[in-house]
Amino acid sequence: MDHPRELTVEAPRAWDRPVVSVPVLICLSLVGGQLPSFSTQANLYTLGTGGALIWIGLSNRVPRRPAPHRLPAGAAWWLLPVTVFGVFEGTTFVLSMGDDFPTFSLLADPLLEDHLVRSAAWFAWLAAFWGLVRR
Amino acid sequence: MMRALAIGGFLTALVLFAAVEWAARREGSRIPSLADVCAFVMRYEVGPVPVGRIGFLGFWWWLGWHFLAR
């Protein structure tokens, strides 16, 4: 007997649930947080984890959440923080005044030297990446 | 002085990101969430090539490499 199409929803796979994906991301982040900047290990680990997520994201291997077909006019509000950030990042980058007028990267570097902060940044990056892959 | 200006500018941008996201999550809001905006941009395709998806995922990959490996 055929079922109506809207009733046949694919059950989420076990590894696609937060109870599985979040601990995996935490483990990956804790490892990443131990790797120092400019090291070969950090480069390989970043390229490896990011490459794997891009491969998953482009190969249709995970179910995606539906994307909106149109954006409401209120989407223009997002231009405000993007413009403010872009103006400061662009100005600091072009003027190249170092620590006197630092870019966002220069400001973040000393914070990211702490292993705990670095692991938290890794988790934020991987969690957002996973979110993008599923979009 | 210039350093404080830069820090203040970036903090302002981050606060604005949080404020717009907060406004987007209110019930009945006409502002889409950042996730919805990203998803919309990622739908952009040129012929069979998912340009938006490749661009967004590639940018995020580079961002992680820039901050976490460099």
GROMACS .gro file of C-alpha atoms in nm:
model
  205
    1MET     CA    1   0.000   0.000   0.000
    2ASP     CA    2   0.136   0.340  -0.098
    3HIS     CA    3   0.169   0.605   0.170
    4PRO     CA    4   0.116   0.974   0.101
    5ARG     CA    5   0.450   1.137   0.029
    6GLU     CA    6   0.426   1.390   0.312
    7LEU     CA    7   0.394   1.109   0.566
    8THR     CA    8   0.712   0.929   0.464
    9VAL     CA    9   0.974   1.125   0.657
   10GLU     CA   10   1.324   0.985   0.663
   11ALA     CA   11   1.431   0.902   1.019
   12PRO     CA   12   1.748   1.086   1.127
   13ARG     CA   13   2.055   0.869   1.124
   14ALA     CA   14   2.211   0.788   1.461
   15TRP     CA   15   2.531   0.986   1.391
   16ASP     CA   16   2.326   1.284   1.273
   17ARG     CA   17   2.174   1.346   1.618
   18PRO     CA   18   2.316   1.609   1.857
   19VAL     CA   19   2.379   1.342   2.120
   20VAL     CA   20   2.637   1.196   1.879
   21SER     CA   21   2.757   1.496   1.677
   22VAL     CA   22   2.820   1.731   1.975
   23PRO     CA   23   3.055   1.492   2.165
   24VAL     CA   24   3.239   1.419   1.838
   25LEU     CA   25   3.284   1.793   1.776
   26ILE     CA   26   3.401   1.842   2.137
   27CYS     CA   27   3.663   1.567   2.099
   28LEU     CA   28   3.786   1.714   1.769
   29SER     CA   29   3.799   2.062   1.931
   30LEU     CA   30   3.997   1.943   2.232
   31VAL     CA   31   4.256   1.788   2.000
   32GLY     CA   32   4.269   2.100   1.782
   33GLY     CA   33   4.307   2.323   2.086
   34GLN     CA   34   4.634   2.151   2.178
   35LEU     CA   35   4.801   2.224   1.844
   36PRO     CA   36   5.011   2.543   1.840
   37SER     CA   37   4.985   2.809   1.567
   38PHE     CA   38   5.213   2.781   1.265
   39SER     CA   39   5.280   2.412   1.336
   40THR     CA   40   5.258   2.148   1.065
   41GLN     CA   41   5.015   1.951   1.281
   42ALA     CA   42   4.779   2.248   1.313
   43ASN     CA   43   4.787   2.306   0.938
   44LEU     CA   44   4.722   1.940   0.856
   45TYR     CA   45   4.450   1.907   1.121
   46THR     CA   46   4.268   2.220   1.000
   47LEU     CA   47   4.295   2.120   0.636
   48GLY     CA   48   4.189   1.762   0.721
   49THR     CA   49   3.882   1.841   0.931
   50GLY     CA   50   3.773   2.125   0.702
   51GLY     CA   51   3.834   1.915   0.391
   52ALA     CA   52   3.628   1.629   0.531
   53LEU     CA   53   3.339   1.865   0.613
   54ILE     CA   54   3.353   2.025   0.268
   55TRP     CA   55   3.349   1.679   0.109
   56ILE     CA   56   3.043   1.584   0.318
   57GLY     CA   57   2.879   1.917   0.241
   58LEU     CA   58   2.923   1.891  -0.134
   59SER     CA   59   2.844   1.522  -0.171
   60ASN     CA   60   2.482   1.522  -0.044
   61ARG     CA   61   2.564   1.262   0.222
   62VAL     CA   62   2.370   1.429   0.502
   63PRO     CA   63   2.009   1.547   0.495
   64ARG     CA   64   1.975   1.925   0.467
   65ARG     CA   65   1.731   2.160   0.633
   66PRO     CA   66   1.512   2.347   0.386
   67ALA     CA   67   1.647   2.687   0.280
   68PRO     CA   68   1.416   2.988   0.231
   69HIS     CA   69   1.330   3.067  -0.134
   70ARG     CA   70   1.305   3.441  -0.063
   71LEU     CA   71   1.440   3.667   0.207
   72PRO     CA   72   1.215   3.927   0.371
   73ALA     CA   73   1.316   4.294   0.347
   74GLY     CA   74   1.431   4.275   0.708
   75ALA     CA   75   1.736   4.083   0.585
   76ALA     CA   76   1.892   4.423   0.509
   77TRP     CA   77   1.950   4.466   0.884
   78TRP     CA   78   2.235   4.217   0.850
   79LEU     CA   79   2.422   4.471   0.640
   80LEU     CA   80   2.470   4.684   0.952
   81PRO     CA   81   2.703   4.455   1.151
   82VAL     CA   82   2.868   4.328   0.831
   83THR     CA   83   2.944   4.685   0.718
   84VAL     CA   84   3.078   4.795   1.058
   85PHE     CA   85   3.302   4.489   1.076
   86GLY     CA   86   3.410   4.528   0.713
   87VAL     CA   87   3.499   4.897   0.754
   88PHE     CA   88   3.717   4.832   1.059
   89GLU     CA   89   3.878   4.518   0.918
   90GLY     CA   90   3.944   4.687   0.584
   91THR     CA   91   4.084   5.006   0.740
   92THR     CA   92   4.311   4.828   0.986
   93PHE     CA   93   4.433   4.592   0.714
   94VAL     CA   94   4.507   4.867   0.459
   95LEU     CA   95   4.679   5.099   0.709
   96SER     CA   96   4.892   4.806   0.840
   97MET     CA   97   4.982   4.986   1.163
   98GLY     CA   98   5.035   4.662   1.358
   99ASP     CA   99   4.945   4.669   1.727
  100ASP     CA  100   4.872   5.045   1.716
  101PHE     CA  101   4.564   4.987   1.499
  102PRO     CA  102   4.525   4.609   1.494
  103THR     CA  103   4.320   4.390   1.262
  104PHE     CA  104   4.074   4.142   1.412
  105SER     CA  105   4.330   3.865   1.358
  106LEU     CA  106   4.598   4.051   1.555
  107LEU     CA  107   4.355   4.107   1.841
  108ALA     CA  108   4.249   3.742   1.842
  109ASP     CA  109   4.601   3.593   1.833
  110PRO     CA  110   4.692   3.644   2.203
  111LEU     CA  111   4.350   3.513   2.310
  112LEU     CA  112   4.392   3.200   2.098
  113GLU     CA  113   4.725   3.114   2.264
  114ASP     CA  114   4.531   2.981   2.563
  115HIS     CA  115   4.446   2.614   2.505
  116LEU     CA  116   4.097   2.641   2.653
  117VAL     CA  117   4.005   2.947   2.444
  118ARG     CA  118   4.160   2.779   2.140
  119SER     CA  119   3.949   2.466   2.197
  120ALA     CA  120   3.638   2.684   2.235
  121ALA     CA  121   3.723   2.859   1.907
  122TRP     CA  122   3.773   2.520   1.744
  123PHE     CA  123   3.431   2.409   1.868
  124ALA     CA  124   3.264   2.726   1.740
  125TRP     CA  125   3.430   2.685   1.400
  126LEU     CA  126   3.345   2.314   1.368
  127ALA     CA  127   2.988   2.354   1.498
  128ALA     CA  128   2.919   2.637   1.252
  129PHE     CA  129   3.083   2.433   0.974
  130TRP     CA  130   2.858   2.135   1.058
  131GLY     CA  131   2.558   2.370   1.055
  132LEU     CA  132   2.655   2.500   0.711
  133VAL     CA  133   2.704   2.147   0.578
  134ARG     CA  134   2.348   2.062   0.683
  135ARG     CA  135   2.201   2.370   0.516
  136MET     CA  136   4.394   5.577   2.113
  137MET     CA  137   4.382   5.414   1.768
  138ARG     CA  138   4.404   5.071   1.929
  139ALA     CA  139   4.104   5.149   2.150
  140LEU     CA  140   3.917   5.269   1.842
  141ALA     CA  141   3.983   4.938   1.663
  142ILE     CA  142   3.882   4.731   1.967
  143GLY     CA  143   3.569   4.942   2.011
  144GLY     CA  144   3.479   4.906   1.644
  145PHE     CA  145   3.512   4.529   1.642
  146LEU     CA  146   3.322   4.498   1.971
  147THR     CA  147   3.046   4.716   1.826
  148ALA     CA  148   3.024   4.490   1.521
  149LEU     CA  149   3.003   4.177   1.740
  150VAL     CA  150   2.734   4.334   1.959
  151LEU     CA  151   2.540   4.431   1.646
  152PHE     CA  152   2.564   4.072   1.515
  153ALA     CA  153   2.421   3.947   1.846
  154ALA     CA  154   2.151   4.216   1.853
  155VAL     CA  155   2.026   4.146   1.498
  156GLU     CA  156   2.026   3.771   1.566
  157TRP     CA  157   1.830   3.832   1.886
  158ALA     CA  158   1.579   4.047   1.694
  159ALA     CA  159   1.550   3.777   1.426
  160ARG     CA  160   1.460   3.512   1.683
  161ARG     CA  161   1.173   3.707   1.832
  162GLU     CA  162   0.830   3.569   1.754
  163GLY     CA  163   0.683   3.721   1.437
  164SER     CA  164   1.010   3.887   1.343
  165ARG     CA  165   1.052   4.002   0.981
  166ILE     CA  166   1.427   3.967   1.009
  167PRO     CA  167   1.562   3.628   0.900
  168SER     CA  168   1.818   3.455   1.123
  169LEU     CA  169   2.182   3.450   1.017
  170ALA     CA  170   2.143   3.078   0.946
  171ASP     CA  171   1.855   3.149   0.706
  172VAL     CA  172   2.055   3.421   0.528
  173CYS     CA  173   2.350   3.183   0.491
  174ALA     CA  174   2.121   2.905   0.364
  175PHE     CA  175   1.967   3.143   0.109
  176VAL     CA  176   2.307   3.253  -0.021
  177MET     CA  177   2.421   2.890  -0.037
  178ARG     CA  178   2.132   2.809  -0.272
  179TYR     CA  179   2.287   3.024  -0.547
  180GLU     CA  180   2.385   2.813  -0.846
  181VAL     CA  181   2.531   2.888  -1.186
  182GLY     CA  182   2.399   2.613  -1.411
  183PRO     CA  183   2.470   2.285  -1.232
  184VAL     CA  184   2.751   2.436  -1.019
  185PRO     CA  185   2.653   2.519  -0.657
  186VAL     CA  186   2.861   2.837  -0.651
  187GLY     CA  187   2.708   2.971  -0.330
  188ARG     CA  188   2.766   2.645  -0.147
  189ILE     CA  189   3.124   2.607  -0.267
  190GLY     CA  190   3.200   2.972  -0.190
  191PHE     CA  191   3.050   2.967   0.159
  192LEU     CA  192   3.206   2.637   0.266
  193GLY     CA  193   3.540   2.739   0.114
  194PHE     CA  194   3.533   3.074   0.294
  195TRP     CA  195   3.456   2.904   0.625
  196TRP     CA  196   3.740   2.654   0.568
  197TRP     CA  197   3.984   2.940   0.499
  198LEU     CA  198   3.862   3.129   0.808
  199GLY     CA  199   3.936   2.832   1.034
  200TRP     CA  200   4.277   2.782   0.878
  201HIS     CA  201   4.355   3.154   0.915
  202PHE     CA  202   4.268   3.173   1.285
  203LEU     CA  203   4.346   2.823   1.410
  204ALA     CA  204   4.649   2.719   1.207
  205ARG     CA  205   4.818   3.052   1.130
   0.00000   0.00000   0.00000
